Amino acid sequence: MAVWLSAVLWIEHSTRAELTRVLDARLVEAARMVSSLVSRNQIALNRDDPARISLPDSADYEHQQFCQIWSFTNGLVGRSDGAPRAQLVPANATGFRDITQDGKALRVYTIVDPVLGGQVTVGDSLAVRDRLVHDVISGFLWPGLAILPVMWGLIWLAISTGLSPLARLARELEARRSDDLSALPATTTHPQEIRPVAAALDDLLARLAAARARERDFIAFAAHEMKTPLAGLKTQAHIARRAEDSAVRDHALQAISTSVDRTDRMVHQLLDLAQVESRERRVAPIDLETTLAQVLGDLADVADRRNIGLALDTGERPAAIRDDPFLITIALRNLIENAIQASPLGSEVLVRVGRTASGIRIDIRDAGPGLPPSIARVAHEKFVKGNNVDPRGSGLGLAIANDALMPTGAEIRFEMQADGHHTIVTLPHVPEPGPEHDAG
């Protein structure tokens, strides 16, 4: 429609311009012809009834062109049939003019004839020009207006037919139960245009089904892990209440304390996991030496209960990275706490920070038995526990660290070396500002 209307406006403009050029040239030609005939005395001027001049007839302009001959001394000395008697232009005026005479819009051309001592004015009606332009535009518009409803009908039919598979797909989705996350039926029979949409929906449904399965497993595992210490609490409280022997009572109270610690750690880790999964990452500069010192300070009580020594080696230059301080702190705290829980009583956990070609390396060494390869492969999953770990472990620490670090491209791996088990975290390298940046 826009192109068509633009074409109409352009044709109207170009037709009017061309018609004006051609008809103006005819006026010039007619004025010169009349002036020439007057100069040669081939037109007899009749001052009593100056209406004897005839212009060449034309099928297009018959009775529409007119002529006036004015003498500067004698007034109107000649005019053609239909020409006004009143003077159309001022004395000595020449060239083209658009005027209105007797309610009619006229286009006139005037020349001065020195032999006659007067003016020759030739003109035609602007209404004729407008009618010619109107006829051209009408010839262009009417076929378009006639075909426009047909075009609209065809477009509506094509669009409705083309979108019918999408409408059918929408009806299928609306009819589904909220718990039905199976693949769409007969995906390969859909038209080629919507197969990518159907395939994307199948992929989304599969991911939603996997996410719901993980949520169900998470709830089941969490309920089981919470149920165990609570059952122990109830049993040990019953024993402590009925025991007459102080040693038995003290043992029951110690078991209650252990269950409370285990439940408290699990609650904190479940909260950490929820924050890691829902938090939007906020990147900021991080001083690893300060962060690790704070984490080790927070875990000092946990290490003291097991008589575990904590040591930090940051090298000669403190390492700095850009990441979310909250998520990095949660990840490092869970990894170091896992190392403490896996270490035998009286041993040491050493945290060493260094630089590599690919980034910052954090090596957490403990004296524990390490993770078997079968466990290490799935250690990032929730509620996965290694062998010989502290009974208070929940199997969430590595999952939390993995969820917090993996989006940044970090890597966590486990190695058993001669000096103990190593949990190695490699963080992406961020270049430090050089002297030219410091100068700025």
Short mmCIF file of C-alpha atoms in Angstrom, two decimals:
data_model
loop_
_atom_site.label_atom_id
_atom_site.label_comp_id
_atom_site.label_asym_id
_atom_site.label_seq_id
_atom_site.Cartn_x
_atom_site.Cartn_y
_atom_site.Cartn_z
CA MET A 1 0.00 0.00 0.00
CA ALA A 2 2.78 2.43 0.89
CA VAL A 3 4.64 1.73 -2.36
CA TRP A 4 1.46 1.98 -4.37
CA LEU A 5 0.39 5.29 -2.81
CA SER A 6 3.91 6.65 -3.23
CA ALA A 7 3.75 5.69 -6.91
CA VAL A 8 0.42 7.51 -7.27
CA LEU A 9 1.85 10.68 -5.73
CA TRP A 10 4.95 10.49 -7.90
CA ILE A 11 2.95 9.90 -11.09
CA GLU A 12 0.64 12.81 -10.22
CA HIS A 13 3.62 15.08 -9.63
CA SER A 14 5.56 13.99 -12.71
CA THR A 15 2.48 14.07 -14.98
CA ARG A 16 1.55 17.57 -13.84
CA ALA A 17 5.11 18.79 -14.36
CA GLU A 18 5.36 17.25 -17.83
CA LEU A 19 1.91 18.49 -18.83
CA THR A 20 2.77 22.00 -17.64
CA ARG A 21 5.99 21.93 -19.66
CA VAL A 22 4.26 20.78 -22.85
CA LEU A 23 1.26 23.09 -22.63
CA ASP A 24 3.41 26.06 -21.63
CA ALA A 25 5.46 25.40 -24.74
CA ARG A 26 2.22 25.43 -26.77
CA LEU A 27 1.30 28.80 -25.28
CA VAL A 28 4.70 30.22 -26.16
CA GLU A 29 4.38 28.83 -29.68
CA ALA A 30 0.87 30.25 -30.11
CA ALA A 31 1.86 33.70 -28.77
CA ARG A 32 4.81 33.90 -31.16
CA MET A 33 2.66 32.74 -34.07
CA VAL A 34 0.01 35.40 -33.42
CA SER A 35 2.67 38.08 -33.01
CA SER A 36 4.27 37.02 -36.29
CA LEU A 37 0.94 37.08 -38.13
CA VAL A 38 0.11 40.53 -36.77
CA SER A 39 3.55 41.85 -37.77
CA ARG A 40 3.00 40.59 -41.34
CA ASN A 41 -0.49 42.05 -41.49
CA GLN A 42 -1.87 38.54 -42.02
CA ILE A 43 -4.39 39.16 -39.23
CA ALA A 44 -6.83 41.98 -39.79
CA LEU A 45 -7.46 43.81 -36.58
CA ASN A 46 -11.02 44.99 -36.03
CA ARG A 47 -11.18 47.62 -33.39
CA ASP A 48 -14.97 47.76 -33.53
CA ASP A 49 -15.41 44.06 -32.75
CA PRO A 50 -11.99 42.55 -31.96
CA ALA A 51 -13.01 38.89 -31.96
CA ARG A 52 -11.77 37.68 -35.31
CA ILE A 53 -8.53 35.81 -34.36
CA SER A 54 -8.60 32.04 -34.62
CA LEU A 55 -5.93 29.72 -33.24
CA PRO A 56 -5.11 26.28 -34.70
CA ASP A 57 -7.67 23.76 -33.55
CA SER A 58 -6.57 20.79 -31.48
CA ALA A 59 -8.69 17.86 -30.43
CA ASP A 60 -7.28 18.13 -26.89
CA TYR A 61 -7.46 21.91 -26.51
CA GLU A 62 -10.30 22.96 -28.83
CA HIS A 63 -12.11 26.05 -27.53
CA GLN A 64 -9.83 26.12 -24.52
CA GLN A 65 -6.97 28.27 -25.82
CA PHE A 66 -7.65 31.96 -26.30
CA CYS A 67 -5.77 35.07 -27.44
CA GLN A 68 -5.86 38.82 -26.78
CA ILE A 69 -4.05 41.57 -28.71
CA TRP A 70 -3.70 44.89 -26.92
CA SER A 71 -2.36 48.12 -28.30
CA PHE A 72 -0.68 50.44 -25.82
CA THR A 73 -2.58 53.36 -27.42
CA ASN A 74 -5.81 51.86 -28.75
CA GLY A 75 -6.58 49.18 -26.17
CA LEU A 76 -8.04 45.83 -27.26
CA VAL A 77 -7.57 45.42 -30.99
CA GLY A 78 -8.10 41.68 -31.39
CA ARG A 79 -9.23 38.60 -29.52
CA SER A 80 -10.16 35.01 -30.27
CA ASP A 81 -13.54 33.39 -29.70
CA GLY A 82 -14.12 32.90 -25.98
CA ALA A 83 -11.35 35.25 -24.91
CA PRO A 84 -12.27 37.73 -22.14
CA ARG A 85 -12.69 41.36 -23.12
CA ALA A 86 -11.00 42.62 -19.96
CA GLN A 87 -7.24 43.10 -19.95
CA LEU A 88 -5.70 40.05 -18.32
CA VAL A 89 -2.22 41.33 -17.50
CA PRO A 90 -0.77 44.78 -16.75
CA ALA A 91 0.75 46.84 -19.56
CA ASN A 92 4.32 45.86 -20.51
CA ALA A 93 3.96 42.57 -18.52
CA THR A 94 5.61 39.56 -20.13
CA GLY A 95 6.04 35.88 -19.39
CA PHE A 96 3.79 33.35 -17.64
CA ARG A 97 1.13 34.18 -15.06
CA ASP A 98 -1.60 32.26 -13.26
CA ILE A 99 -4.66 34.46 -12.96
CA THR A 100 -8.37 34.21 -12.16
CA GLN A 101 -10.87 35.83 -14.52
CA ASP A 102 -14.64 35.56 -14.20
CA GLY A 103 -14.18 32.81 -11.61
CA LYS A 104 -11.96 30.72 -13.88
CA ALA A 105 -8.31 29.86 -13.23
CA LEU A 106 -6.22 30.67 -16.29
CA ARG A 107 -2.62 30.18 -17.34
CA VAL A 108 -1.45 32.98 -19.68
CA TYR A 109 1.72 33.85 -21.56
CA THR A 110 2.41 37.42 -22.74
CA ILE A 111 4.93 38.89 -25.18
CA VAL A 112 5.40 42.50 -26.29
CA ASP A 113 5.14 43.13 -30.05
CA PRO A 114 7.23 46.24 -30.93
CA VAL A 115 5.72 46.49 -34.43
CA LEU A 116 2.20 46.51 -33.01
CA GLY A 117 3.21 48.66 -30.11
CA GLY A 118 1.31 46.41 -27.76
CA GLN A 119 0.98 42.97 -26.16
CA VAL A 120 -0.04 39.55 -27.35
CA THR A 121 -1.47 37.36 -24.58
CA VAL A 122 -2.28 33.67 -25.10
CA GLY A 123 -3.81 31.47 -22.40
CA ASP A 124 -5.70 28.34 -21.55
CA SER A 125 -7.79 27.03 -18.70
CA LEU A 126 -6.07 25.41 -15.70
CA ALA A 127 -9.19 23.28 -15.25
CA VAL A 128 -8.32 21.51 -18.50
CA ARG A 129 -4.85 20.73 -17.19
CA ASP A 130 -6.26 19.46 -13.90
CA ARG A 131 -8.73 17.27 -15.78
CA LEU A 132 -5.96 15.74 -17.86
CA VAL A 133 -3.91 14.94 -14.72
CA HIS A 134 -7.05 13.59 -13.05
CA ASP A 135 -7.73 11.31 -16.02
CA VAL A 136 -4.19 9.88 -15.83
CA ILE A 137 -4.39 9.28 -12.07
CA SER A 138 -7.89 7.80 -12.35
CA GLY A 139 -6.65 5.40 -14.98
CA PHE A 140 -3.99 4.29 -12.54
CA LEU A 141 -6.11 4.27 -9.36
CA TRP A 142 -9.27 2.52 -10.40
CA PRO A 143 -7.65 -0.79 -11.42
CA GLY A 144 -5.69 -0.75 -8.17
CA LEU A 145 -8.79 -0.02 -6.10
CA ALA A 146 -10.64 -2.79 -7.90
CA ILE A 147 -7.89 -5.34 -7.25
CA LEU A 148 -7.24 -4.23 -3.65
CA PRO A 149 -10.10 -6.26 -2.05
CA VAL A 150 -8.93 -9.32 -3.98
CA MET A 151 -5.37 -8.75 -2.73
CA TRP A 152 -6.61 -8.38 0.85
CA GLY A 153 -8.60 -11.57 0.55
CA LEU A 154 -5.64 -13.48 -0.85
CA ILE A 155 -3.32 -12.12 1.85
CA TRP A 156 -5.80 -13.03 4.59
CA LEU A 157 -6.20 -16.52 3.15
CA ALA A 158 -2.44 -17.02 2.83
CA ILE A 159 -1.70 -15.79 6.35
CA SER A 160 -4.53 -17.72 8.00
CA THR A 161 -3.52 -20.88 6.14
CA GLY A 162 0.16 -20.36 6.97
CA LEU A 163 -0.55 -19.73 10.66
CA SER A 164 -3.01 -22.60 11.08
CA PRO A 165 -0.23 -25.02 12.18
CA LEU A 166 0.78 -22.55 14.91
CA ALA A 167 -2.85 -22.24 15.99
CA ARG A 168 -3.13 -26.02 16.09
CA LEU A 169 0.07 -26.22 18.12
CA ALA A 170 -1.28 -23.59 20.53
CA ARG A 171 -4.49 -25.59 20.99
CA GLU A 172 -2.46 -28.72 21.72
CA LEU A 173 -0.45 -26.88 24.36
CA GLU A 174 -3.57 -25.33 25.93
CA ALA A 175 -5.17 -28.78 26.19
CA ARG A 176 -2.19 -30.22 28.07
CA ARG A 177 -2.18 -30.86 31.79
CA SER A 178 0.26 -28.73 33.77
CA ASP A 179 2.24 -31.83 34.76
CA ASP A 180 2.54 -33.20 31.21
CA LEU A 181 6.07 -32.40 30.06
CA SER A 182 6.33 -35.07 27.38
CA ALA A 183 7.47 -34.24 23.86
CA LEU A 184 5.03 -32.79 21.34
CA PRO A 185 3.28 -35.42 19.22
CA ALA A 186 4.35 -35.94 15.61
CA THR A 187 6.93 -33.15 15.56
CA THR A 188 8.26 -34.30 12.17
CA THR A 189 4.83 -33.83 10.56
CA HIS A 190 4.74 -30.11 11.27
CA PRO A 191 5.38 -27.75 8.35
CA GLN A 192 8.99 -26.84 7.78
CA GLU A 193 8.43 -23.27 8.99
CA ILE A 194 7.45 -24.22 12.55
CA ARG A 195 9.68 -27.26 13.05
CA PRO A 196 12.33 -25.12 14.80
CA VAL A 197 9.63 -23.82 17.18
CA ALA A 198 8.38 -27.34 17.87
CA ALA A 199 11.93 -28.61 18.38
CA ALA A 200 12.70 -25.72 20.76
CA LEU A 201 9.52 -26.45 22.71
CA ASP A 202 10.48 -30.14 22.92
CA ASP A 203 13.90 -29.15 24.23
CA LEU A 204 12.33 -26.75 26.75
CA LEU A 205 9.88 -29.42 27.93
CA ALA A 206 12.73 -31.91 28.31
CA ARG A 207 14.75 -29.42 30.37
CA LEU A 208 11.71 -28.60 32.50
CA ALA A 209 11.09 -32.30 33.07
CA ALA A 210 14.73 -32.76 34.10
CA ALA A 211 14.53 -29.73 36.39
CA ARG A 212 11.37 -31.05 38.05
CA ALA A 213 12.98 -34.44 38.45
CA ARG A 214 15.99 -32.79 40.12
CA GLU A 215 13.66 -30.82 42.38
CA ARG A 216 11.81 -33.99 43.39
CA ASP A 217 15.10 -35.77 44.06
CA PHE A 218 16.37 -32.75 45.97
CA ILE A 219 13.26 -32.63 48.16
CA ALA A 220 13.42 -36.39 48.73
CA PHE A 221 17.13 -36.33 49.61
CA ALA A 222 16.74 -33.24 51.80
CA ALA A 223 13.80 -34.79 53.64
CA HIS A 224 15.80 -37.98 54.16
CA GLU A 225 18.89 -36.13 55.37
CA MET A 226 16.81 -33.99 57.72
CA LYS A 227 14.87 -36.98 58.97
CA THR A 228 17.99 -38.90 60.03
CA PRO A 229 19.39 -36.35 62.52
CA LEU A 230 15.90 -35.53 63.79
CA ALA A 231 15.25 -39.20 64.46
CA GLY A 232 18.62 -39.38 66.21
CA LEU A 233 17.73 -36.32 68.26
CA LYS A 234 14.47 -37.89 69.37
CA THR A 235 16.13 -41.19 70.26
CA GLN A 236 19.04 -39.64 72.14
CA ALA A 237 16.71 -37.24 73.99
CA HIS A 238 14.62 -40.22 75.07
CA ILE A 239 17.77 -42.00 76.25
CA ALA A 240 19.08 -38.95 78.11
CA ARG A 241 15.76 -38.48 79.84
CA ARG A 242 15.52 -42.09 81.06
CA ALA A 243 19.22 -42.81 81.71
CA GLU A 244 20.28 -43.10 85.34
CA ASP A 245 23.98 -43.49 84.54
CA SER A 246 25.67 -40.11 84.05
CA ALA A 247 28.04 -41.57 81.44
CA VAL A 248 25.12 -42.82 79.37
CA ARG A 249 23.42 -39.46 79.77
CA ASP A 250 26.56 -37.57 78.72
CA HIS A 251 26.95 -39.80 75.67
CA ALA A 252 23.33 -39.16 74.67
CA LEU A 253 23.78 -35.42 75.09
CA GLN A 254 26.92 -35.55 72.96
CA ALA A 255 24.98 -37.40 70.26
CA ILE A 256 22.28 -34.75 70.46
CA SER A 257 24.91 -32.03 70.00
CA THR A 258 26.31 -33.88 66.98
CA SER A 259 22.86 -34.19 65.41
CA VAL A 260 22.17 -30.54 66.04
CA ASP A 261 25.48 -29.58 64.40
CA ARG A 262 24.72 -31.78 61.42
CA THR A 263 21.21 -30.34 61.04
CA ASP A 264 22.52 -26.80 61.45
CA ARG A 265 25.17 -27.33 58.76
CA MET A 266 22.63 -28.83 56.38
CA VAL A 267 20.20 -25.94 56.90
CA HIS A 268 23.00 -23.45 56.21
CA GLN A 269 24.06 -25.35 53.08
CA LEU A 270 20.48 -25.55 51.82
CA LEU A 271 20.22 -21.77 52.27
CA ASP A 272 23.55 -21.30 50.48
CA LEU A 273 22.37 -23.52 47.62
CA ALA A 274 19.12 -21.55 47.27
CA GLN A 275 21.03 -18.24 47.16
CA VAL A 276 23.55 -19.55 44.62
CA GLU A 277 20.80 -20.80 42.28
CA SER A 278 18.68 -17.62 42.52
CA ARG A 279 21.31 -14.87 42.82
CA GLU A 280 22.13 -12.58 39.91
CA ARG A 281 25.89 -12.36 39.57
CA ARG A 282 27.39 -8.99 40.67
CA VAL A 283 30.98 -8.67 39.50
CA ALA A 284 33.47 -6.67 41.59
CA PRO A 285 37.22 -6.78 42.38
CA ILE A 286 38.13 -9.44 44.95
CA ASP A 287 41.30 -9.66 47.06
CA LEU A 288 41.76 -13.42 47.41
CA GLU A 289 44.17 -13.14 50.35
CA THR A 290 41.64 -11.18 52.40
CA THR A 291 38.75 -13.42 51.31
CA LEU A 292 40.57 -16.65 52.15
CA ALA A 293 41.75 -15.28 55.48
CA GLN A 294 38.15 -14.42 56.34
CA VAL A 295 36.91 -17.88 55.29
CA LEU A 296 39.60 -19.64 57.36
CA GLY A 297 38.70 -17.44 60.32
CA ASP A 298 35.03 -18.40 59.99
CA LEU A 299 35.97 -22.11 59.89
CA ALA A 300 38.40 -21.96 62.82
CA ASP A 301 35.83 -23.37 65.28
CA VAL A 302 35.02 -26.26 62.94
CA ALA A 303 38.73 -27.05 62.57
CA ASP A 304 39.40 -26.72 66.31
CA ARG A 305 36.73 -29.29 67.15
CA ARG A 306 38.67 -31.80 65.03
CA ASN A 307 42.09 -30.47 66.02
CA ILE A 308 42.79 -29.55 62.39
CA GLY A 309 45.38 -26.91 61.59
CA LEU A 310 44.60 -24.28 58.95
CA ALA A 311 47.35 -22.62 56.90
CA LEU A 312 47.29 -20.07 54.07
CA ASP A 313 50.03 -19.45 51.50
CA THR A 314 49.31 -16.63 49.02
CA GLY A 315 52.81 -16.34 47.54
CA GLU A 316 54.77 -13.14 47.12
CA ARG A 317 52.09 -11.12 45.31
CA PRO A 318 48.48 -11.15 46.48
CA ALA A 319 46.12 -12.43 43.78
CA ALA A 320 43.15 -10.31 42.68
CA ILE A 321 40.22 -11.38 40.52
CA ARG A 322 36.92 -9.93 39.33
CA ASP A 323 33.86 -11.93 40.28
CA ASP A 324 30.92 -11.98 42.68
CA PRO A 325 32.46 -11.77 46.19
CA PHE A 326 29.47 -13.48 47.80
CA LEU A 327 29.51 -16.51 45.46
CA ILE A 328 33.31 -16.86 45.58
CA THR A 329 33.21 -16.78 49.40
CA ILE A 330 30.46 -19.42 49.54
CA ALA A 331 32.32 -21.69 47.11
CA LEU A 332 35.67 -21.45 48.94
CA ARG A 333 34.04 -21.91 52.35
CA ASN A 334 32.30 -25.13 51.26
CA LEU A 335 35.43 -26.54 49.59
CA ILE A 336 37.63 -25.80 52.61
CA GLU A 337 34.99 -27.10 55.02
CA ASN A 338 34.78 -30.32 52.98
CA ALA A 339 38.57 -30.65 53.27
CA ILE A 340 38.32 -30.17 57.06
CA GLN A 341 35.57 -32.78 57.37
CA ALA A 342 37.56 -35.27 55.24
CA SER A 343 40.82 -34.80 57.16
CA PRO A 344 41.85 -37.13 59.98
CA LEU A 345 42.03 -35.70 63.50
CA GLY A 346 45.17 -33.72 64.23
CA SER A 347 46.14 -33.13 60.56
CA GLU A 348 46.41 -29.91 58.57
CA VAL A 349 44.58 -28.23 55.71
CA LEU A 350 46.78 -25.99 53.56
CA VAL A 351 45.35 -23.44 51.13
CA ARG A 352 47.86 -22.21 48.55
CA VAL A 353 47.21 -19.49 45.95
CA GLY A 354 49.29 -19.14 42.79
CA ARG A 355 49.22 -17.87 39.24
CA THR A 356 49.17 -19.93 36.06
CA ALA A 357 49.06 -19.08 32.37
CA SER A 358 45.30 -19.64 32.33
CA GLY A 359 44.37 -17.85 35.56
CA ILE A 360 44.48 -17.99 39.35
CA ARG A 361 45.02 -21.39 40.97
CA ILE A 362 43.71 -22.19 44.46
CA ASP A 363 45.03 -25.51 45.83
CA ILE A 364 43.30 -26.90 48.94
CA ARG A 365 45.35 -29.81 50.35
CA ASP A 366 44.10 -32.13 53.06
CA ALA A 367 45.32 -35.41 54.53
CA GLY A 368 42.12 -37.31 53.84
CA PRO A 369 41.66 -40.44 51.72
CA GLY A 370 40.44 -38.47 48.72
CA LEU A 371 37.58 -39.15 46.36
CA PRO A 372 37.46 -42.37 44.34
CA PRO A 373 37.21 -41.75 40.57
CA SER A 374 33.61 -43.03 40.53
CA ILE A 375 32.66 -40.44 43.16
CA ALA A 376 34.78 -37.60 41.69
CA ARG A 377 32.89 -37.83 38.38
CA VAL A 378 29.55 -37.07 40.07
CA ALA A 379 30.81 -35.03 43.02
CA HIS A 380 29.13 -31.88 41.65
CA GLU A 381 25.69 -33.48 42.04
CA LYS A 382 23.65 -32.85 45.16
CA PHE A 383 23.82 -35.24 48.14
CA VAL A 384 26.76 -37.20 46.71
CA LYS A 385 29.14 -38.24 49.51
CA GLY A 386 32.62 -39.71 49.41
CA ASN A 387 33.95 -42.59 51.48
CA ASN A 388 35.06 -42.20 55.08
CA VAL A 389 33.68 -38.69 55.42
CA ASP A 390 32.45 -37.06 58.56
CA PRO A 391 28.92 -38.27 59.36
CA ARG A 392 27.76 -34.69 59.57
CA GLY A 393 28.41 -34.23 55.84
CA SER A 394 25.38 -33.57 53.67
CA GLY A 395 26.82 -34.06 50.19
CA LEU A 396 25.99 -30.46 49.24
CA GLY A 397 29.33 -28.69 49.62
CA LEU A 398 30.77 -29.58 46.21
CA ALA A 399 27.43 -29.01 44.49
CA ILE A 400 27.26 -25.49 45.97
CA ALA A 401 30.86 -24.73 44.93
CA ASN A 402 30.24 -26.06 41.43
CA ASP A 403 27.06 -24.00 40.94
CA ALA A 404 28.81 -20.87 42.25
CA LEU A 405 31.97 -21.18 40.13
CA MET A 406 31.05 -22.89 36.87
CA PRO A 407 29.18 -19.95 35.22
CA THR A 408 32.43 -17.93 35.20
CA GLY A 409 34.39 -20.68 33.42
CA ALA A 410 36.18 -21.84 36.57
CA GLU A 411 37.39 -25.43 36.88
CA ILE A 412 37.35 -27.74 39.91
CA ARG A 413 39.33 -30.97 39.87
CA PHE A 414 40.57 -33.49 42.42
CA GLU A 415 44.04 -35.05 42.54
CA MET A 416 45.57 -37.57 44.92
CA GLN A 417 49.28 -36.79 45.32
CA ALA A 418 52.06 -38.02 47.57
CA ASP A 419 51.51 -35.25 50.13
CA GLY A 420 47.73 -35.70 50.30
CA HIS A 421 44.48 -35.01 48.49
CA HIS A 422 44.26 -31.76 46.49
CA THR A 423 41.12 -29.88 45.50
CA ILE A 424 42.31 -27.51 42.76
CA VAL A 425 40.24 -24.52 41.65
CA THR A 426 41.33 -22.57 38.55
CA LEU A 427 39.72 -19.15 38.18
CA PRO A 428 39.83 -17.29 34.84
CA HIS A 429 42.71 -14.82 34.56
CA VAL A 430 41.97 -11.10 34.73
CA PRO A 431 44.94 -8.86 33.75
CA GLU A 432 45.89 -6.30 36.37
CA PRO A 433 46.15 -2.63 35.35
CA GLY A 434 49.63 -1.73 34.07
CA PRO A 435 51.63 1.41 34.89
CA GLU A 436 49.90 3.32 32.11
CA HIS A 437 46.52 2.62 33.75
CA ASP A 438 47.87 3.56 37.19
CA ALA A 439 49.20 6.84 35.79
CA GLY A 440 45.73 7.63 34.51
#
